[in-house]
Amino acid sequence: MSQQNRLGTGGRIDRSRPLRFTFNGVDYQGFAGDTLASALLANGVDVVNRSFKYSRPRGIVAAGAEEPNAIVQLGASEAAQVPNVRATQQALYGGLVAASTNGWPNVDRDLMGVIGSVGGKFMPPGFYYKTFMAPASLWPKYEKYIRKAAGLGRVPKEADPDIYDHINRHCDVLVIGAGPAGLAAALAAARSGARVILCDEQEEMGGSLLDSRELVDGRPASAWAAAVLAELATLPEVLVLPRTTANGYHDHNFVTLHERRTEHLADLAPSLNGRRQVRARMHRVRAGEVILATGTHERPLVFSNNDVPGNLVAGAVSTYIRRYAVVPGRRLVLSTANDHAYRAALDWHDAGREVVAIVDAREHPEGDLVNEARARNIRIIPGSAVIEAQGKKRVSAVQVARIDIGGFKVAGRVETLACDTIATSGGYSPVVHLAAHTGARPEWRDDILGFVPGKVPGMTPVGGVHGKGALIEALADGAAAGTAAAQRTGFTAPAVELPKVAKVREGKAAALYQVPHVKPAMRAPKQFVDPQNDVTAAGIELATREGFESIEHVKRYTGMGFGTDQGKLGNINGMAIAARCLKQTIPQTGTTVFRPNYTPVTFGAIAGRNCREFFDPRRFTALHAWHVEHGAKFEEVGQWMRPWYFPRGNESMHEAVQRECRAVRESVGILDASTLGKIEIQGKDAREFLNRLYTNAWTKLDVGKCRYGLMCKDDGMVMDDGVTACIAENHFHMTTTTGGAAAVLDWMELWHQTEWPELEVYFNSVTDHWAAMAINGPNARKLLAELTDDIDLSGENFKFMDWRAGTVAGVPARVYRISFTGELSFEINVQANHALHVWQALFDKGEKYGLTPYGTETMHVLRAEKGFIIVGQETDGSMTPEDLGMQWCVGYKKPFSWIGRRALTRPDTKREDRKQLVGLKPLDPQLVLDEGAQIVLEKEIRIPMPMVGHVTSSYFSPTLGHAFALAVVKGGSQRMGQTVYLPMADGRVHAAEVVSPVFYDAEGARQHV
Amino acid sequence: MQHYSGFGLVKHALTYHENWQRAWRNPTPKKKYDVIVVGGGGHGLATAYYLAKEHGITNVAVVEKGWLGGGNTARNTTIVRSNYLWDEAAWLYEHAMKLWEGLSQDLNYNVMYSQRGVMNLGHTLQDMRDIHRRVNANRLNGIDGEVLDIKQIQEIVPIMDCSKHTRYPIMGASWQPRGGVARHDAVAWGFARGADALGVDMLQQTEVTGIRKSGNKVLGVETTRGFIAADTVGVVTAGNSGVLAKMAGFQLPIESHPLQALVSEPMKPILDTVVMSNKVHGYVSQSDKGDLVIGAGIDGYNGYGQRGSYSTIEHTLQAIVELFPMFSRVRMNRQWGGIVDTCPDACPIISATPVGGLFFNCGWGTGGFKATPGSGNVFAATLAAGKPHPLAAPFSIDRFISGKLIDEHGAAGVAH
């Protein structure tokens, strides 16, 4: 198709590179350098979308981040779908496929639009709060239909094939925005040698310089921008990031910069040298100084039917003409309250198209641009405004009337002018969003009719963002700020010679937001404030009438500013309308809070590579390969992969576990215990620290001995347990639970650093340094004896709870005689790199004993037979040592207090009917009770009914020949021999007898041999 | 009170919506009220509403330093559920759930309580033990719940990655069909409008600067609009409970933390239910407007700035993309933060205080929104009677002295 709105010359597009693209199934052509929006306008596409609530046809309004309407779905294939792309910010590439997000069956002939136009009057703001209440049972059906209208784009149905990077950066000066002020600032700072980052969200850097009518040093302004960028490119400490949006500004000058690396090339990141490129990078920047050069967004005027396609903000008209050589119509009416917008009419006129009239709200417009328009004999209608647009899918005419701004009324007769394009300008709102992210409240300035950024430490606003938008001012302001910022970060900045720019004389702007209509706002045709959310001036008026007086209430009641443009286009107008309705000033009404992101950022870019295998480290023991080779099934414990059981042949889990259990009880089994947390504790106060950390006493633990310890939180509830060995007088080796290791180390540091800094003690995680292999069973000693000749393994010289240093399989080792199975057991610890050698040596010698590897499930069964707890399974943050029957592990007589001591003396922790650890013997000896089953005292189930506890662990024991369980039961220690009941979800009720939690070898004879 | 209905909408449309009445007045403070509720969030407004409606105490002021519902009511992720582990918490949240189920009709204000179900995922064997335990407990307490296997999960949420390829593959889930989401602002507005109609004064832009006492008895509150007297004062100021307690001369066992949330751009509906995971640490639902509403856990440090750390947002979205790889190309529109008051046992404080006539309702941590009607209901009863409502009694501040804690870290955790 022809590009009927494309000018024959001019613009910054590359006419030698035509690009084909598809919109709503129709093929079009544009040029390299186009945005999707400029290409659509070049091809005369008026309707790009349908509105959310009323389904009204909508066209392109703006040329940048503030665009509310041109939200499209991009993507040629399913996985490449990109929802909610702003066409004004999407570079055109060959083969681009885009579609409108709303409209059924299509945007041009949309059936919802009928409902919107008929039903719209019944849908004022908040209508859904006032209806759909009766009958209550129908709400889900109502909601189903409400939801059908929800959303803009659609989520791709396939996983994202692209990758995203994170980069941490530090710089002296971060300049956000590469318009005149930003470029001047970056240049000044960069010449000092400071590390400067300059970022800009657009495809091309230069901002307003790229479509300016002014000359810089006698040449087009864009040439000056190019020269500055060329110089910056030569400076080694400068990083220039185009297509990079500062999307979030956090405390202490931490700014996230979202760099789009391939979105201008394709919908999927193309490959480069055979490798898929990174689609986006998130630069996490810590800046010494931030220079905010974000400029302004032009405010459209709010008048009736201001959403009919063909309505644009004035600056966008200039941008499309000068930058893209696209004139988005034939006959223009400009409605403005300031001089600056006259550029749109002049550019339009330059392009050889008709300017029907400039309608100026001011009685006596005067200024250089006004005079230039007069000189061209363009009709200027003073003291007036466009009060209503006509047309459905494209503007066909406007109604213009003399208005009384102060009295908010139409003050003269209404004239109708035929036209197809309306450009409007109500003024220029500084882009304060980033500064507001830090919590700094914007401040209103009457002289510029806008909010400027509040004060942020280490941040300097330059240019339009604080009212210095005129080119000559912006350049000087930027250069001065760049120099000062470099100096504050320790650099000497040479003065920057400012380029020569003629001063443009501009008249004072009028404060016009909502244009009065001949009818009151509630009755006039809709005057849109936030087109994306279909928020109208009448809606805001209604909200204030109903008592929603805070601007936050107005926002929330009407939906104003909740769209993907976050109110960039409409918020100030909305605040002004609310202020008018409430008879307040705009600063009294105040602003809502702008939050990150400045423009939306993909989840993928924020998540980076930290998904799948990088989501959380997966930790493997030094013996993992052996386990895999031997068919282990694995269980995730914390970050660790632990062998769960080792099935042989076609064994079921049950069969494997029964076999592994028997091997341990009858001969010898081996467990890879390397995942247990291990913490080195050294220092002259190490022992005292242990006394305060653990519930039991450590004063008398000799070198060469180990002790089991319980750790409580300060509320007296058990948080971890493990064995700690005394390596030397000032040196201990602690083990923790597998999952709790990091938390325990944090806990120790917390108490040491905040409560007991006077203790001289140091902690170090050595979990990965040691491999631990536990051999358990009556033949454990015989087996180990074959691999060591320097450790005396005899019962009298190496007692239970001793440890010895020596050599195992030729490797230096620490051997701990501790047991989690109740059997004779040795835990062999070696440097992790030696683990496989030692493990293999054990199997070489162990074959004759039937040495059997076992996993966590068998470990669980064996320890449960002994009534040994697992923290996190038998405990849940509500169990005291006494509840667990472990009062033997609590040292109330220790001289200094310890964590949890005070809590354990409170009345509730002393209660006798607390939940206590017990054993359960199912009345059906074959029945393995459900872990997590609740326990009740009565067989008859009625709901609700009181529960007295729950099953924490439950297994079938080959040793005992029956199923058994551990449980916590209220007053359990007093209920021995009672029958309790376990109601199941399927209606069955199981019964079990309360017994001692120690099912096997209660005397502990087996581990003491 | 002007009655809201579909018929009313049609009627008002004929007069161009020019005759809608105020939802609530903007009154001048009286010198004295029977009860002052400090804090005009959802819980405070609900307290005032139920004081007037169920206890006939209508000479009530709600004193709010900003705008109604402007604290955590405006910032939460709107999830409602009652599948708590311990009896005391489960009963309290289930009390709230029952009120939610009739709230729109009771208030004549559609709070859009949408019972689209809440799913809590399990990723480890211990997760599954805990899920079984909690669902069994819920069931015996008369609270709906079931344990889902992978196939059932996939039927409800087909777009979630239930494969073995994730870092922590999903093993199962608990499911509470009656749980869901509500329109958070509407809850505050509905209670405010209802309370106003019954005579309660909503005093916005009125900040409490001090609590006046005589001996050990409260006399009223000092405010930026002068002293206002009352024999009974209920403080419901989530995020600033410790500050108010300090004014009254005592301390609370509370830490205030930032809690962040975020929304995507509006997307066509794709997720019908609430999905939460403690293990990968994130949760998500989709609003009626199409936004994916996402949150996770608190920021680790204490503070009163209503902003949090970017790293928390990163972790949260990593969790969401891990569960839903197809969301990678969806964009985050906006993030924000609120301040939550957390108790050592992850349960609230609804309690008398060392000051006679002064009561506190606070410490809801990350889980306050879902309790809004229940919290207001039992706190109103507590204020009216001068002693705890039976469901509130276990949540007395005394439990931090006696040790009778109700540790809901497991059920609260990331799950809001």
Coordinates of C-alpha atoms in Angstrom, one line a residue, chain A residues 531-852:
Chain A
P531 CA -8.4 7.5 27.4
Q532 CA -6.8 4.1 28.2
N533 CA -9.1 3.7 31.2
D534 CA -12.0 5.6 29.7
V535 CA -11.9 8.1 32.5
T536 CA -13.8 11.3 31.7
A537 CA -14.1 14.7 33.3
A538 CA -17.7 13.9 34.2
G539 CA -16.4 10.8 36.0
I540 CA -14.1 12.8 38.1
E541 CA -16.8 15.3 38.8
L542 CA -19.1 12.5 39.9
A543 CA -16.4 11.0 42.1
T544 CA -15.9 14.3 43.9
R545 CA -19.7 14.7 44.2
E546 CA -19.9 11.3 45.9
G547 CA -17.3 12.3 48.5
F548 CA -14.2 10.9 46.9
E549 CA -12.2 14.0 47.7
S550 CA -8.7 12.8 48.1
I551 CA -6.9 12.6 44.8
E552 CA -6.1 9.0 45.7
H553 CA -9.8 8.3 46.1
V554 CA -10.5 10.0 42.8
K555 CA -7.8 7.9 41.2
R556 CA -9.1 4.7 42.7
Y557 CA -12.8 5.4 42.1
T558 CA -12.4 6.4 38.5
G559 CA -9.3 4.3 37.5
M560 CA -7.5 7.4 36.4
G561 CA -3.8 6.8 35.9
F562 CA -4.1 3.0 36.5
G563 CA -3.3 2.3 32.8
T564 CA -0.1 1.2 31.3
D565 CA 0.9 4.8 30.7
Q566 CA 0.4 5.4 34.5
G567 CA -1.3 8.7 33.8
K568 CA 1.6 10.3 31.9
L569 CA -0.9 11.9 29.5
G570 CA -3.9 12.6 31.7
N571 CA -3.0 12.8 35.4
I572 CA -2.4 16.5 35.7
N573 CA -5.6 17.3 33.8
G574 CA -7.4 15.0 36.1
M575 CA -6.0 16.6 39.2
A576 CA -6.9 20.0 37.8
I577 CA -10.5 18.9 37.2
A578 CA -10.7 17.4 40.7
A579 CA -9.3 20.7 42.0
R580 CA -12.0 22.7 40.1
C581 CA -14.8 20.4 41.4
L582 CA -13.5 20.7 45.0
K583 CA -12.9 24.4 44.6
Q584 CA -9.2 23.9 45.5
T585 CA -5.9 24.8 43.9
I586 CA -4.0 22.0 42.1
P587 CA -1.2 21.9 44.8
Q588 CA -3.9 21.6 47.5
T589 CA -5.4 18.6 45.6
G590 CA -1.9 17.2 45.2
T591 CA -0.7 14.3 43.1
T592 CA -0.9 10.6 43.3
V593 CA 2.3 8.7 43.9
F594 CA 4.2 7.6 40.8
R595 CA 5.8 4.2 41.3
P596 CA 8.3 2.1 39.4
N597 CA 8.2 1.2 36.6
Y598 CA 8.4 4.4 34.5
T599 CA 7.4 2.3 31.5
P600 CA 6.5 -1.3 32.0
V601 CA 9.3 -3.9 32.0
T602 CA 9.0 -7.6 31.2
F603 CA 9.1 -10.0 34.1
G604 CA 11.9 -11.8 32.1
A605 CA 14.1 -8.7 32.3
I606 CA 13.6 -8.3 36.0
A607 CA 14.0 -12.0 36.7
G608 CA 17.2 -12.2 34.6
R609 CA 18.8 -15.7 34.3
N610 CA 17.7 -16.7 37.8
C611 CA 15.1 -19.3 36.8
R612 CA 15.2 -23.0 36.3
E613 CA 18.7 -24.3 37.3
F614 CA 19.7 -20.8 38.4
F615 CA 16.6 -20.1 40.4
D616 CA 18.2 -21.5 43.5
P617 CA 21.5 -23.4 43.7
R618 CA 21.1 -27.1 43.6
R619 CA 23.7 -28.7 45.9
F620 CA 25.2 -32.1 45.4
T621 CA 27.4 -34.0 47.7
A622 CA 30.9 -35.2 46.6
L623 CA 29.3 -38.7 46.2
H624 CA 26.5 -37.6 44.0
A625 CA 27.8 -39.3 40.8
W626 CA 28.1 -42.6 42.7
H627 CA 24.5 -42.3 43.9
V628 CA 23.3 -41.6 40.4
E629 CA 25.2 -44.5 39.1
H630 CA 23.7 -46.8 41.7
G631 CA 20.2 -45.9 40.8
A632 CA 19.4 -43.6 43.8
K633 CA 16.0 -41.8 43.9
F634 CA 16.5 -38.3 45.2
E635 CA 14.8 -36.1 47.7
E636 CA 15.1 -32.3 47.8
V637 CA 16.2 -31.2 51.3
G638 CA 16.8 -27.5 51.5
Q639 CA 18.9 -26.9 48.4
W640 CA 20.4 -30.4 48.5
M641 CA 19.7 -33.4 46.5
R642 CA 19.9 -36.3 48.9
P643 CA 19.5 -40.0 48.0
W644 CA 16.0 -40.9 49.2
Y645 CA 16.4 -44.7 48.6
F646 CA 18.4 -47.0 46.4
P647 CA 16.0 -49.4 44.6
R648 CA 17.4 -52.6 43.2
G649 CA 15.9 -54.0 40.0
N650 CA 12.2 -53.4 40.1
E651 CA 11.9 -52.8 43.8
S652 CA 9.2 -50.5 45.0
M653 CA 10.2 -47.8 47.4
H654 CA 8.6 -49.8 50.2
E655 CA 10.6 -52.9 49.3
A656 CA 13.9 -51.0 49.0
V657 CA 13.4 -49.2 52.3
Q658 CA 12.5 -52.4 54.1
R659 CA 15.7 -54.1 52.7
E660 CA 17.9 -51.1 53.6
C661 CA 16.5 -51.0 57.2
R662 CA 17.2 -54.7 57.7
A663 CA 20.7 -54.3 56.4
V664 CA 21.5 -51.7 59.0
R665 CA 19.8 -53.6 61.9
E666 CA 21.4 -56.9 60.9
S667 CA 24.8 -56.1 59.4
V668 CA 25.9 -52.7 58.2
G669 CA 24.5 -49.8 56.0
I670 CA 26.0 -46.6 54.9
L671 CA 24.5 -43.1 54.6
D672 CA 25.9 -40.1 52.8
A673 CA 25.5 -37.6 55.6
S674 CA 27.5 -34.8 53.9
T675 CA 24.6 -32.5 53.6
L676 CA 24.4 -31.8 57.3
G677 CA 25.4 -28.2 58.0
K678 CA 28.9 -27.9 59.5
I679 CA 30.1 -24.8 61.3
E680 CA 33.5 -24.2 62.6
I681 CA 33.5 -22.3 65.9
Q682 CA 36.8 -20.9 67.1
G683 CA 38.0 -18.4 69.7
K684 CA 38.6 -18.2 73.3
D685 CA 34.9 -17.7 74.1
A686 CA 33.7 -20.5 71.7
R687 CA 32.6 -22.7 74.7
E688 CA 30.8 -19.8 76.4
F689 CA 29.0 -19.0 73.1
L690 CA 27.8 -22.6 72.8
N691 CA 26.5 -22.4 76.4
R692 CA 24.4 -19.5 75.5
L693 CA 23.3 -20.8 72.1
Y694 CA 22.3 -24.4 73.1
T695 CA 19.9 -25.4 75.8
N696 CA 22.4 -27.8 77.4
A697 CA 25.8 -27.2 79.0
W698 CA 29.1 -27.3 77.2
T699 CA 31.5 -26.3 80.0
K700 CA 32.7 -29.8 80.6
L701 CA 32.9 -31.2 77.1
D702 CA 36.5 -32.4 76.8
V703 CA 38.6 -32.5 73.7
G704 CA 37.9 -35.7 71.8
K705 CA 34.2 -35.7 72.9
C706 CA 31.0 -34.9 71.1
R707 CA 27.6 -33.8 72.5
Y708 CA 24.1 -33.6 71.1
G709 CA 22.7 -30.1 71.4
L710 CA 19.3 -28.5 71.1
M711 CA 18.8 -24.9 70.0
C712 CA 15.7 -22.9 70.8
K713 CA 14.5 -19.6 69.5
D714 CA 14.0 -16.9 72.1
D715 CA 10.4 -18.1 72.4
G716 CA 11.7 -21.4 73.8
M717 CA 10.7 -23.4 70.8
V718 CA 13.2 -25.9 69.3
M719 CA 14.7 -24.5 66.1
D720 CA 17.6 -26.8 65.3
D721 CA 19.7 -29.7 66.7
G722 CA 22.8 -31.5 66.0
V723 CA 26.1 -32.9 67.3
T724 CA 29.0 -30.6 68.2
A725 CA 32.5 -31.9 68.8
C726 CA 35.2 -30.4 70.9
I727 CA 38.2 -30.3 68.5
A728 CA 40.5 -28.3 70.8
E729 CA 39.9 -26.1 73.8
N730 CA 39.0 -23.1 71.7
H731 CA 37.7 -25.0 68.7
F732 CA 34.4 -26.7 68.1
H733 CA 32.9 -28.4 65.1
M734 CA 29.1 -28.0 65.0
T735 CA 26.6 -29.9 62.8
T736 CA 23.2 -28.7 62.0
T737 CA 20.2 -30.0 60.2
T738 CA 20.6 -30.1 56.4
G739 CA 17.9 -27.5 55.7
G740 CA 18.7 -25.3 58.7
A741 CA 22.4 -24.7 58.2
A742 CA 22.3 -21.2 56.7
A743 CA 19.6 -20.1 59.2
V744 CA 21.7 -21.4 62.1
L745 CA 24.8 -19.6 60.9
D746 CA 22.7 -16.4 60.5
W747 CA 21.3 -16.9 63.9
M748 CA 24.7 -17.2 65.5
E749 CA 26.0 -14.1 63.8
L750 CA 22.9 -12.2 64.8
W751 CA 23.3 -13.0 68.5
H752 CA 27.0 -12.5 68.4
Q753 CA 26.9 -9.2 66.6
T754 CA 23.9 -7.7 68.3
E755 CA 23.9 -9.1 71.8
W756 CA 27.3 -10.5 72.7
P757 CA 29.9 -8.7 70.7
E758 CA 32.2 -9.0 73.7
L759 CA 32.6 -12.7 73.1
E760 CA 35.7 -13.6 71.1
V761 CA 34.4 -16.2 68.8
Y762 CA 34.4 -16.8 65.0
F763 CA 32.1 -18.9 62.8
N764 CA 32.7 -20.3 59.4
S765 CA 30.6 -22.6 57.3
V766 CA 32.5 -25.8 56.3
T767 CA 29.5 -27.8 55.1
D768 CA 31.0 -28.3 51.6
H769 CA 34.5 -28.9 52.8
W770 CA 33.8 -32.2 54.6
A771 CA 32.2 -35.3 53.3
A772 CA 30.5 -37.4 55.9
M773 CA 29.8 -41.1 55.6
A774 CA 27.9 -42.8 58.4
I775 CA 28.4 -46.6 58.7
N776 CA 25.7 -48.1 60.9
G777 CA 25.1 -51.6 62.1
P778 CA 26.5 -54.4 64.2
N779 CA 29.3 -54.9 61.7
A780 CA 30.3 -51.2 61.5
R781 CA 33.3 -51.6 63.7
K782 CA 34.6 -54.6 61.9
L783 CA 34.3 -52.9 58.6
L784 CA 36.0 -49.7 59.7
A785 CA 38.8 -51.7 61.3
E786 CA 39.8 -52.9 57.9
L787 CA 40.4 -49.4 56.7
T788 CA 42.3 -47.8 59.6
D789 CA 45.3 -48.8 61.6
D790 CA 45.9 -45.6 63.6
I791 CA 42.5 -45.3 65.4
D792 CA 41.8 -47.7 68.3
L793 CA 38.2 -48.6 67.6
S794 CA 37.8 -50.7 70.8
G795 CA 34.7 -50.0 72.8
E796 CA 36.7 -49.0 75.9
N797 CA 39.0 -46.6 74.1
F798 CA 36.6 -45.2 71.5
K799 CA 33.3 -44.7 73.4
F800 CA 30.0 -43.7 72.2
M801 CA 30.0 -39.8 71.7
D802 CA 33.8 -39.8 71.3
W803 CA 35.6 -38.6 68.1
R804 CA 39.1 -39.5 66.9
A805 CA 41.4 -38.1 64.3
G806 CA 43.3 -40.6 62.2
T807 CA 43.6 -42.2 58.8
V808 CA 40.8 -44.0 57.0
A809 CA 41.6 -45.7 53.7
G810 CA 44.9 -43.8 53.7
V811 CA 43.1 -40.4 54.0
P812 CA 43.2 -38.1 57.0
A813 CA 39.8 -38.4 58.7
R814 CA 37.8 -37.4 61.7
V815 CA 35.7 -40.3 62.9
Y816 CA 32.7 -39.5 65.2
R817 CA 31.1 -42.3 67.2
I818 CA 27.6 -41.0 67.0
S819 CA 24.4 -42.6 66.0
F820 CA 21.1 -41.6 64.4
T821 CA 20.0 -45.2 64.0
G822 CA 20.5 -46.6 67.5
E823 CA 23.1 -49.0 66.1
L824 CA 26.8 -49.1 66.5
S825 CA 27.8 -46.3 64.2
F826 CA 30.8 -44.3 63.0
E827 CA 30.6 -41.2 61.0
I828 CA 33.7 -40.8 58.9
N829 CA 34.5 -37.2 57.9
V830 CA 37.1 -36.6 55.2
Q831 CA 38.1 -33.7 53.0
A832 CA 35.3 -33.7 50.4
N833 CA 37.7 -34.5 47.4
H834 CA 38.6 -37.7 49.1
A835 CA 35.1 -38.8 49.6
L836 CA 34.6 -41.1 46.6
H837 CA 37.9 -42.9 47.3
V838 CA 37.0 -43.6 50.9
W839 CA 33.4 -44.5 50.0
Q840 CA 34.7 -46.9 47.4
A841 CA 37.2 -48.4 49.8
L842 CA 34.4 -49.0 52.3
F843 CA 32.4 -50.9 49.6
D844 CA 35.5 -52.9 48.6
K845 CA 35.9 -54.1 52.1
G846 CA 32.2 -54.1 52.9
E847 CA 31.0 -56.5 50.3
K848 CA 31.4 -59.4 52.6
Y849 CA 29.2 -57.7 55.2
G850 CA 26.6 -56.8 52.6
L851 CA 27.3 -53.2 53.1
T852 CA 24.2 -51.4 51.9

